[in-house]
GROMACS .gro file of C-alpha atoms in nm:
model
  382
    1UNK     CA    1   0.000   0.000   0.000
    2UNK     CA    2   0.125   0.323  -0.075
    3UNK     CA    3   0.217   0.602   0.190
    4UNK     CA    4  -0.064   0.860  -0.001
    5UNK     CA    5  -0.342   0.546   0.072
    6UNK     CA    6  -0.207   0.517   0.411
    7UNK     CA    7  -0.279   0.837   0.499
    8UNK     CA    8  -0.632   0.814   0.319
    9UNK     CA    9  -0.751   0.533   0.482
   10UNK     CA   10  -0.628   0.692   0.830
   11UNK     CA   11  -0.822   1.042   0.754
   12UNK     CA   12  -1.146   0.806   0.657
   13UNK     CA   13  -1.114   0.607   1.025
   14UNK     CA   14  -1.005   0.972   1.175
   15UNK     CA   15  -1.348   1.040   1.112
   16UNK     CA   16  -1.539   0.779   1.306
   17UNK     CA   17  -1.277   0.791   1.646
   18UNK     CA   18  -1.571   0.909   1.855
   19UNK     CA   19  -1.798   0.639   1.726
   20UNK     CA   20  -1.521   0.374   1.879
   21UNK     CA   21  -1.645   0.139   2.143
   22UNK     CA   22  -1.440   0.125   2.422
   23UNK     CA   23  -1.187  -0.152   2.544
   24UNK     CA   24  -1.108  -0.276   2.869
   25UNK     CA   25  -0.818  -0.542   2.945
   26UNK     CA   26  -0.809  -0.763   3.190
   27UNK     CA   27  -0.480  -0.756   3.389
   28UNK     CA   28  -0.327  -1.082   3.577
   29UNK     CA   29  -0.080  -1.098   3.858
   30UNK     CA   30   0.041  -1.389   4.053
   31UNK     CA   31  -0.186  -1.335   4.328
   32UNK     CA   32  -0.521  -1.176   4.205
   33UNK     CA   33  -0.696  -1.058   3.895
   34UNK     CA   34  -0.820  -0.713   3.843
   35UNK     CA   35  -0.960  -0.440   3.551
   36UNK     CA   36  -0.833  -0.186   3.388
   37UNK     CA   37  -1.046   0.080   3.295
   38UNK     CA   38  -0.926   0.212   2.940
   39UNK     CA   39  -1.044   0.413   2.634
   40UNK     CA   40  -0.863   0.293   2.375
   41UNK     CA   41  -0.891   0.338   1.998
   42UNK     CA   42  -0.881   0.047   1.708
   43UNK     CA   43  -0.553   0.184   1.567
   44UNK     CA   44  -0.515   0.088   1.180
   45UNK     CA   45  -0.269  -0.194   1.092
   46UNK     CA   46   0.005   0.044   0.941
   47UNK     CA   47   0.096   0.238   1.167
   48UNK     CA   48   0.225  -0.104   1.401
   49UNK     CA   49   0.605  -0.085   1.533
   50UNK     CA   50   0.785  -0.310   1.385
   51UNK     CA   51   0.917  -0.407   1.784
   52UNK     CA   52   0.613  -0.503   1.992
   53UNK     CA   53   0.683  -0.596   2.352
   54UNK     CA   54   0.541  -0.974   2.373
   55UNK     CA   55   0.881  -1.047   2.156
   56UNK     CA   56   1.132  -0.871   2.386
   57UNK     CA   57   1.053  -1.111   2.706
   58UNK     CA   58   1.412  -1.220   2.731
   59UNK     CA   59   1.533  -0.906   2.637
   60UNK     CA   60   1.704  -0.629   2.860
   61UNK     CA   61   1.579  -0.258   2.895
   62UNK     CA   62   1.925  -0.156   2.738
   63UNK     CA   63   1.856  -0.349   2.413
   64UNK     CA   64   1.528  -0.255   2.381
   65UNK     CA   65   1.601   0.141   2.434
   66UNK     CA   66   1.847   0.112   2.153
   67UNK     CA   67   1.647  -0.038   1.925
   68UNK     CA   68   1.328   0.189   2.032
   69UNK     CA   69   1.516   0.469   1.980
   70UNK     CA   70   1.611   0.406   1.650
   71UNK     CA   71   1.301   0.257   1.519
   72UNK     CA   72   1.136   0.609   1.674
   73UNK     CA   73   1.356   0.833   1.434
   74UNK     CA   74   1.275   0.666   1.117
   75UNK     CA   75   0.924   0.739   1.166
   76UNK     CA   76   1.001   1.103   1.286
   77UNK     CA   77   1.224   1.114   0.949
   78UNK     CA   78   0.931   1.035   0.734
   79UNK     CA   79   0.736   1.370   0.851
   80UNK     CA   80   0.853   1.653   0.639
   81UNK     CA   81   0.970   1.999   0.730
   82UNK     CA   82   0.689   2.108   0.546
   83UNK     CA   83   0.398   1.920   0.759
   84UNK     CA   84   0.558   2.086   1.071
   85UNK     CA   85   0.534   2.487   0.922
   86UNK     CA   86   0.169   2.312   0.800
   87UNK     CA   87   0.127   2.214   1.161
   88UNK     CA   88   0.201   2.550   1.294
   89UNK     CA   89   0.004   2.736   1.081
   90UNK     CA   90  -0.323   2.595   1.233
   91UNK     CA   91  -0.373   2.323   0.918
   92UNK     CA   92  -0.380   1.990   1.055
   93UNK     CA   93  -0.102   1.746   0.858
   94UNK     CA   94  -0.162   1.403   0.812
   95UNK     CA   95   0.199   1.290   0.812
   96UNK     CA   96   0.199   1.464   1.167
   97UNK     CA   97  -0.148   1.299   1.219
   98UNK     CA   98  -0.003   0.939   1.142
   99UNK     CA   99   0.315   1.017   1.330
  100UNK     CA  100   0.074   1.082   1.676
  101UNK     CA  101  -0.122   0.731   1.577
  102UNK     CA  102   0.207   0.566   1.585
  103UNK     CA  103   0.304   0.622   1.939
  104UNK     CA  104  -0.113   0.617   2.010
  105UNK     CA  105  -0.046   0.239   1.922
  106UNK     CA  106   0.335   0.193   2.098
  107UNK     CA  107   0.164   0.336   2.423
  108UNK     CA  108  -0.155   0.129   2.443
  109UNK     CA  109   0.005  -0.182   2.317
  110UNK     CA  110   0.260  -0.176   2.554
  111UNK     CA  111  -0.025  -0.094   2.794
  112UNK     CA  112  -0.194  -0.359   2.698
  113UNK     CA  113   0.043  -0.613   2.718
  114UNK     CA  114   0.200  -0.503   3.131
  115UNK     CA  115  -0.152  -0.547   3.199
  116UNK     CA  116  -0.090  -0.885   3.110
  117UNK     CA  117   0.229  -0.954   3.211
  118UNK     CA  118   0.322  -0.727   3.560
  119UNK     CA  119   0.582  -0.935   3.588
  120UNK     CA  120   0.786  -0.722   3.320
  121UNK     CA  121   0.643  -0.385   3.464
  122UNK     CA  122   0.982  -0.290   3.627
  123UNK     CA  123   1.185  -0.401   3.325
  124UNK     CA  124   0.933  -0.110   3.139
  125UNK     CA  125   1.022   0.147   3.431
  126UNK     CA  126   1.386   0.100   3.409
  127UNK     CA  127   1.335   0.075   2.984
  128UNK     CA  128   1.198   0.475   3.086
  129UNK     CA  129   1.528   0.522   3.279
  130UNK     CA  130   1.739   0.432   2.988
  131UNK     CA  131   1.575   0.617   2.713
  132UNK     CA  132   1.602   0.903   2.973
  133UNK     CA  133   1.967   0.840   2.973
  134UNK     CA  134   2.015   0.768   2.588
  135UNK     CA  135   1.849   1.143   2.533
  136UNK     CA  136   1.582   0.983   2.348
  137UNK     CA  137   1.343   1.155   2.192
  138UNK     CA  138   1.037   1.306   2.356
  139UNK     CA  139   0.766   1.116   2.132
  140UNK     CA  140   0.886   0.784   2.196
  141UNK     CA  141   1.012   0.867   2.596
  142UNK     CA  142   0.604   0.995   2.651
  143UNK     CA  143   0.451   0.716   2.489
  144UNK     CA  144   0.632   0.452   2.698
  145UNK     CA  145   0.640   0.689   3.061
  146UNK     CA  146   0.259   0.698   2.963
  147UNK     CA  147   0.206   0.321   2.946
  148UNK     CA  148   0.417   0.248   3.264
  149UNK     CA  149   0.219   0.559   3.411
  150UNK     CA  150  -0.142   0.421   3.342
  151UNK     CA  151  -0.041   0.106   3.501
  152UNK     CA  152   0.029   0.238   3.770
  153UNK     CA  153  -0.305   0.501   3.773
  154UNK     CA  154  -0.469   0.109   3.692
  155UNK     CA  155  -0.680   0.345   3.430
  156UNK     CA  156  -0.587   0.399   3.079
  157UNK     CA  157  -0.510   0.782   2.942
  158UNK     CA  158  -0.437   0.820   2.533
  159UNK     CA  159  -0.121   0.920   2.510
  160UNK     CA  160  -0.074   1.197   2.242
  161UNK     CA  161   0.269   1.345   2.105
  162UNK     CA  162   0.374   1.761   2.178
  163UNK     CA  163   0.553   1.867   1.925
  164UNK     CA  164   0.522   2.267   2.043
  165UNK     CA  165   0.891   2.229   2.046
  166UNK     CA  166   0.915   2.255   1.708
  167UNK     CA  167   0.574   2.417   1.613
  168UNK     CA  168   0.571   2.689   1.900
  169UNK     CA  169   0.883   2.886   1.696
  170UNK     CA  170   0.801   2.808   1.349
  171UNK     CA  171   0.438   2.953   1.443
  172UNK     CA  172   0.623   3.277   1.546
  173UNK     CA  173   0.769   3.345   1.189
  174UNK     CA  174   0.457   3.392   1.034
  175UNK     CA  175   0.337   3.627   1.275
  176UNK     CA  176   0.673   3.831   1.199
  177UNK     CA  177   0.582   4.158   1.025
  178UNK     CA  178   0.845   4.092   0.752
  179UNK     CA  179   0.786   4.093   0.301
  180UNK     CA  180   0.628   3.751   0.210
  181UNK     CA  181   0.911   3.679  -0.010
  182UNK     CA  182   1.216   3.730   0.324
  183UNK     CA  183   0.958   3.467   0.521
  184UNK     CA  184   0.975   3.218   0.205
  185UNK     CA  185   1.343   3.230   0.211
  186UNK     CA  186   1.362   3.228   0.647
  187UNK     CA  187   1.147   2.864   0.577
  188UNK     CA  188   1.407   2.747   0.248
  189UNK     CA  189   1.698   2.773   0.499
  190UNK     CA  190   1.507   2.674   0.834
  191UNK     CA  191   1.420   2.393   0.643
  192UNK     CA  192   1.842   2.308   0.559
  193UNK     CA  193   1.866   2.364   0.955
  194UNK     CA  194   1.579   2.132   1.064
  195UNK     CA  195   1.723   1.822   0.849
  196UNK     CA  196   2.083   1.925   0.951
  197UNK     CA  197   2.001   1.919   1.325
  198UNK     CA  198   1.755   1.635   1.370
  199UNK     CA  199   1.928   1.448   1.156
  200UNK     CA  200   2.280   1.488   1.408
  201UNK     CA  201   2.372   1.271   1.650
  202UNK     CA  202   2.419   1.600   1.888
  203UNK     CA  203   2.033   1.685   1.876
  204UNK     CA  204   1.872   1.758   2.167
  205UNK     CA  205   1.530   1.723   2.217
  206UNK     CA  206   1.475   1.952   2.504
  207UNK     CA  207   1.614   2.242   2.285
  208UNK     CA  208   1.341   2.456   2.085
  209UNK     CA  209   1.424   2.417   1.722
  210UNK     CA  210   1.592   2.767   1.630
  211UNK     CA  211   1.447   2.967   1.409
  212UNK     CA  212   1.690   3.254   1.406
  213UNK     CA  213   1.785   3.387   1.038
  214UNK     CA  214   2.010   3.730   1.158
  215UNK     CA  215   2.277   3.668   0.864
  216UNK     CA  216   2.001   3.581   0.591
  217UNK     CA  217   1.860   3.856   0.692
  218UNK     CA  218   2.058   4.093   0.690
  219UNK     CA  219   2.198   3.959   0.365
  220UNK     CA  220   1.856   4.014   0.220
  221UNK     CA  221   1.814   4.350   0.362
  222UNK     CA  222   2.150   4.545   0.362
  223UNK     CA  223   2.324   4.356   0.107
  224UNK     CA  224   2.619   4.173   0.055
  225UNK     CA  225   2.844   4.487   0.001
  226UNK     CA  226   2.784   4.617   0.360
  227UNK     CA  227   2.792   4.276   0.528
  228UNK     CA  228   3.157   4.218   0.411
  229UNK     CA  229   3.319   4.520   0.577
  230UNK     CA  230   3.111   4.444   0.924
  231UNK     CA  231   3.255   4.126   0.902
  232UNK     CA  232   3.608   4.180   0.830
  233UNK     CA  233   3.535   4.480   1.134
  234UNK     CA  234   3.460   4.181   1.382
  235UNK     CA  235   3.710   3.909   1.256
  236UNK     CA  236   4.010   4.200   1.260
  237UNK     CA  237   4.030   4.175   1.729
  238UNK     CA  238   4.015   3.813   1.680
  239UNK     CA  239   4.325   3.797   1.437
  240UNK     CA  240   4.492   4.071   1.636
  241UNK     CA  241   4.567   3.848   1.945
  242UNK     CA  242   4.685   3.568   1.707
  243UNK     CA  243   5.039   3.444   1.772
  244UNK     CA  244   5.209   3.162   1.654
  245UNK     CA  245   5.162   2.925   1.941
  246UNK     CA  246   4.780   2.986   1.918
  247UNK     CA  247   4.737   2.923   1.553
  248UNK     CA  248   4.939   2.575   1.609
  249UNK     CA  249   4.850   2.481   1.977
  250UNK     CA  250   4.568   2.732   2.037
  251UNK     CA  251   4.783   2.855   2.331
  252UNK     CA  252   4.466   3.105   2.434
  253UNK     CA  253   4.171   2.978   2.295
  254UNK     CA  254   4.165   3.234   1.964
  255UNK     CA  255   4.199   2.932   1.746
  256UNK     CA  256   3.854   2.779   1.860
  257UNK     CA  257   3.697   3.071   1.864
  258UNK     CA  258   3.791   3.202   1.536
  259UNK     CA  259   3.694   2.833   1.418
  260UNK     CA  260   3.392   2.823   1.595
  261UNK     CA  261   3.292   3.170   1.405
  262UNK     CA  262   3.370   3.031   1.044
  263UNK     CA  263   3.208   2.729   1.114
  264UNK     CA  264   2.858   2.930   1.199
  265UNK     CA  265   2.916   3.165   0.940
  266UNK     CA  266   2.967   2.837   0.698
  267UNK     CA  267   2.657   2.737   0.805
  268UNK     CA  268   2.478   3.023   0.773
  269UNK     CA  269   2.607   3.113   0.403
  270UNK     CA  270   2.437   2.740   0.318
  271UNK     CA  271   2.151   2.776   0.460
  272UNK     CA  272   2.145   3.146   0.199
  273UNK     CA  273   2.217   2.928  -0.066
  274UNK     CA  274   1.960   2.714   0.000
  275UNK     CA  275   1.707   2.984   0.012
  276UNK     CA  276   1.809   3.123  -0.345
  277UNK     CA  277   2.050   3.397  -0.219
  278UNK     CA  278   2.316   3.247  -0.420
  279UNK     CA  279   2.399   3.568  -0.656
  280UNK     CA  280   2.393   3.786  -0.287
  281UNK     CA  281   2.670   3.559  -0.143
  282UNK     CA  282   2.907   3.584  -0.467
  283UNK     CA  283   2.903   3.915  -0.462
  284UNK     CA  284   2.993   3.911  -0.050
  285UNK     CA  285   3.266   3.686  -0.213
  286UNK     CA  286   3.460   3.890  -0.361
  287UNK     CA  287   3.389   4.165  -0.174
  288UNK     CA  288   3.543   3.999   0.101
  289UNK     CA  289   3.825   3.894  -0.187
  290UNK     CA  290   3.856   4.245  -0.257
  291UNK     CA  291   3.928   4.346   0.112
  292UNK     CA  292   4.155   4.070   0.158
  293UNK     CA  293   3.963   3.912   0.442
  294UNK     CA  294   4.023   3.528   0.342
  295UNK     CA  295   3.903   3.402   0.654
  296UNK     CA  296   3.524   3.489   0.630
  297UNK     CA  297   3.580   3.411   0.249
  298UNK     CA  298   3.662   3.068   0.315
  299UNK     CA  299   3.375   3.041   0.520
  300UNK     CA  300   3.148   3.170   0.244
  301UNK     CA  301   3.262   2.948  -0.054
  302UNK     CA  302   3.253   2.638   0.231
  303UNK     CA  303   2.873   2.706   0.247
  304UNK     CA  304   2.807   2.748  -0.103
  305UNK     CA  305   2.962   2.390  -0.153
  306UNK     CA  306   2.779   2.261   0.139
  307UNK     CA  307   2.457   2.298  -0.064
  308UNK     CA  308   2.563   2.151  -0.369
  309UNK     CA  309   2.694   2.466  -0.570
  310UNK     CA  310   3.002   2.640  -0.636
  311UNK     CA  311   3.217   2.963  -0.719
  312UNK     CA  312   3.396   2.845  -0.984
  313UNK     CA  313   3.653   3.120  -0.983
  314UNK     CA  314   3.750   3.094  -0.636
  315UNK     CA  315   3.651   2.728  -0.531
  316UNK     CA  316   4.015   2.632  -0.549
  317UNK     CA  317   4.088   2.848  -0.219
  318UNK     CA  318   3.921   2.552  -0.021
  319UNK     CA  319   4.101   2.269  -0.230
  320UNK     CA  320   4.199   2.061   0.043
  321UNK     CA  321   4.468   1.884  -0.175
  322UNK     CA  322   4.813   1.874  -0.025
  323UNK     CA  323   4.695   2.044   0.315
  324UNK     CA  324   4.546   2.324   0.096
  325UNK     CA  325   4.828   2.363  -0.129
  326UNK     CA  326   4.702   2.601  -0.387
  327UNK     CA  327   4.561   2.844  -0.138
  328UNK     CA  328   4.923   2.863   0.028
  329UNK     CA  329   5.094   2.871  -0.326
  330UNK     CA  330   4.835   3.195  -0.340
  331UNK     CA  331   4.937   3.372  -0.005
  332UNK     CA  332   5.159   3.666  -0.010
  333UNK     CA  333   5.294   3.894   0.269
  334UNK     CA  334   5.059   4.121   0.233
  335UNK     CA  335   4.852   4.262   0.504
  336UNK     CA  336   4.540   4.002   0.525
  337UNK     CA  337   4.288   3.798   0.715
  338UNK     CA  338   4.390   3.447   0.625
  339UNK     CA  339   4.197   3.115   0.650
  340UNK     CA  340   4.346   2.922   0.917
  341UNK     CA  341   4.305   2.575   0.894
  342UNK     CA  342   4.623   2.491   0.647
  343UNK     CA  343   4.849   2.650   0.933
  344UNK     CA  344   4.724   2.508   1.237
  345UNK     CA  345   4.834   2.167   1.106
  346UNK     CA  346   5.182   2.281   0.960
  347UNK     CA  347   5.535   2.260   1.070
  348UNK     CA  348   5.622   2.534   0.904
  349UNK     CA  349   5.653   2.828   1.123
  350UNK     CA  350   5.735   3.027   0.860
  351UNK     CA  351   5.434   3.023   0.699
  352UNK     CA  352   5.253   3.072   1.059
  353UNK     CA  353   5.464   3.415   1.082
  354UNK     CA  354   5.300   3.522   0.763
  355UNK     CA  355   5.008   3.480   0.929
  356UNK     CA  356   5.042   3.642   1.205
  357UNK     CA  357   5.279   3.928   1.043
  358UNK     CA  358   4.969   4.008   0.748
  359UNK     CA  359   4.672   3.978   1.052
  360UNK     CA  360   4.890   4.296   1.232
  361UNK     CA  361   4.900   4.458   0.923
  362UNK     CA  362   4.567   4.446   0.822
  363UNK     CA  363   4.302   4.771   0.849
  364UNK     CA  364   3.931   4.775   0.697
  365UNK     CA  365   3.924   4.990   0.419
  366UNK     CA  366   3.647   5.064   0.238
  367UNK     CA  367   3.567   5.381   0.024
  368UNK     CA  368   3.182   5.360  -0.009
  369UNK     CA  369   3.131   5.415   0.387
  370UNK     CA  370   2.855   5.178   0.376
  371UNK     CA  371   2.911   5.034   0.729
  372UNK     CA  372   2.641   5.257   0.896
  373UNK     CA  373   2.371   5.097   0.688
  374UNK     CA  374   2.421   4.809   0.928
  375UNK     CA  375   2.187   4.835   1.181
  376UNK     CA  376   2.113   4.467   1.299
  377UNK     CA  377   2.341   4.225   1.458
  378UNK     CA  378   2.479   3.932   1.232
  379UNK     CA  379   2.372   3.596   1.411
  380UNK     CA  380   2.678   3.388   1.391
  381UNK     CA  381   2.873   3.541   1.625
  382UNK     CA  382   3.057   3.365   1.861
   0.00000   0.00000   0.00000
C-alpha cells in the first residue's frame, strides 16, 4: 500500500474515532486478577512498530532502548519539514497525524500487554530510565512513561505526542511583520537547519528548534556589500591576538573561537544558498576577496559547496589537496585575514609568521562608507 493510501484510509477512520467502542483489558498478577479501565482506539494496521513488547521477554531494557530509539527516528524522518510549518500554521497534517497514531499504538500496546504480564512492569520502568539516559526523543520517551504511568493510575489515558517544540517557533515566523518573499526564504533555509540538526547525532530534544535567520537577513536587507566590511570589522580583534603558538596549539583559545565563528558563518552562508540567495553571497565573495579578508571568504565558498553549488573562480581556495596547497601557493605577505586551517596543522613556522605578520598589518578599508547601513546584529557570532 502506498504512503498517499495510508494516509487516506487513516483520515477516513479519523473520522469515526468518537464512534469507537471502548476496550477494557483484563490484567493478571500472581496473586489476584483485576480491571483496567481504558479508552482505547482500534488503531489501523500500518501504523504497528515493527518491535512489539510480547517479543522482547528475554530481552534487557538496554537493548530494547536502543532499538526503540532508533526505530522512533525513522518514523520522525518520514514527517517533512513542510507538515511541521503546516502544523504551525493551524492546518492539521496528516503525516503529523499518522506520526501521533504511531506512538497512540506503541503506548496502548505496551499498555496492553504489562496489563498482562506485571511481571515485566519494572523491566518497562527501568526501559523509561534508559531512554532518559540515551536522550531519546520526547515522542517515543512519553509514549512509553505513559504506558508504565497508566499502570500504575490502573486506568488507561491516550497518550498523544507535543511537538510545540518545534511548532511553538516556526508559528512565530509567520506572525513576523516581515515581506512575504524574506519569510519564504527564512522557511528554504530553516528547512536546511531542521534536516541538519535532527538528523545529528548532537540533537537535543529539550532544545526549541531555532528559528533565528540574523545573517540571511541581513543579507537580504543590507546587502552583501555592507555585510563584508562588518565582518572583516569583527574578525580584525580576533586575528589581532593571534600568535604563533595559538594558531598551532591554540595557546589562548583564539583558534577555537575564530573556528567556531567560520564554522557558523559556513553554516549560515548554506543555509542562503539554500534559500536562493546564491547571486547575494558571490558578490559578498569577492567583496570579502577584494578586502583581503580570506578568513570569512573561506567560510562563504565552504557554504556554497555545502549545498551543492560552487564559485567556480574561487573554489580552489578551499582545495583541500596537499593540506590546501594552492591556497598557500596563493598567499603573499601582504597585510590580510587568512583562512586558518592549512596552518594550524603545519610545521612550518614560517608560513605561521606570515600569518600572524599580514593579521597585524591588516586595516578595513572601504571607500563607499557603507558600514552605517548596518543596523542589525549578524547571528553567527561567537
Amino acid at each position: 500500500m502506498s504512503f498517499n493510501s495510508i494516509l487516506e484510509k487513516l483520515a477516513y477512520q479519523l473520522q469515526y474515532t468518537s464512534q469507537k467502542p471502548e476496550v477494557t483489558w483484563e490484567a493478571r498478577t500472581p496473586t489476584d486478577l483485576c480491571l483496567y479501565n481504558t479508552s482505547v482506539y482500534e488503531i489501523p494496521g500500518e501504523i504497528e512498530w515493527t518491535w512489539i513488547p510480547v517479543n522482547a521477554r528475554d530481552v534487557n531494557a538496554d537493548i530494547i532502548a536502543s532499538k526503540l530509539i532508533l526505530e522512533s527516528l525513522s518514523y520522525f524522518r518520514l514527517v517533512r519539514f513542510g507538515d511541521w510549518v503546516q502544523e504551525a500554521e493551524g492546518s492539521s497534517s496528516n503525516a503529523v497525524r499518522l506520526l501521533d497514531f504511531r506512538y497512540k499504538w506503541l503506548s496502548e500496546t505496551l499498555y496492553s500487554y504489562l496489563t498482562r504480564s506485571l511481571e515485566e512492569y519494572q523491566k518497562y520502568l527501568d526501559l523509561v530510565k534508559a531512554l532518559e539516559e540515551k536522550a531519546a526523543d520526547p515522542f517515543l520517551l512519553g509514549a512509553i512513561k505513559n504506558a508504565c504511568d497508566c499502570i500504575s493510575r490502573r486506568t488507561y489515558v491516550e497518550f498523544g505526542i507535543d511537538s510545540q517544540f518545534i511548532t511553538g517557533p516556526l508559528s512565530i515566523i509567520r506572525a513576523r511583520e516581515y515581506p512575504r518573499e524574506l519569510i519564504d526564504r527564512q522557511l528554504k533555509a530553516l528547512e536546511v537547519r531542521f534536516r541538519s540538526w535532527y538528523n545529528s547525532p548532537e540533537v537535543r530534544w529539550s532544545q526549541e528548534f531555532d528559528t533565528q535567520t540574523d545573517f540571511l537577513d541581513t543579507l537580504y536587507r543590507i546587502g552583501p556589500e555592507a555585510i563584508a566590511v562588518q565582518l572583516s570589522k569583527e574578525d580584525l580583534p580576533h586575528f589581532h591576538r593571534l600568535t604563533i603558538n595559538s594558531i598551532t596549539n591554540d595557546s589562548n583559545g583564539v583558534r577555537l573561537a575564530l573556528n567556531t565563528r567560520w564554522n557558523s558563518l559556513a553554516h549560515a552562508a548554506k543555509e542562503c544558498s539554500a534559500a536562493g540567495l546564491y547571486t547575494e553571497l558571490t558578490l559578498l565573495a569577492w567583496k570579502l576577496h577584494r578586502l583581503r579578508n580570506f578568513y570569512s571568504l573561506t567560510a562563504i565558498l565552504q557554504g556554497i559547496r555545502l549545498s551543492g553549488l560552487r564559485l567556480a573562480a574561487l573554489d580552489y581556495l578551499i582545495d583541500s589537496g596537499g593540506n590546501y596547497m594552492q591556497y598557500r601557493k596563493k598567499m603573499c605577505s601582504s597585510p590580510a585575514l587568512h583562512f586558518l586551517f592549512p596552518f594550524s596543522r603545519t610545521k612550518n613556522t614560517t608560513d605561521v609568521e606570515k600569518v600572524v605578520s599580514a593579521a597585524r598589518g591588516y586595516t578595513v578599508r572601504d571607500q563607499n562608507n557603507i558600514l552605517s547601513l548596518l543596523s542589525t546584529c549578524l547571528g553567527f557570532r561567537p
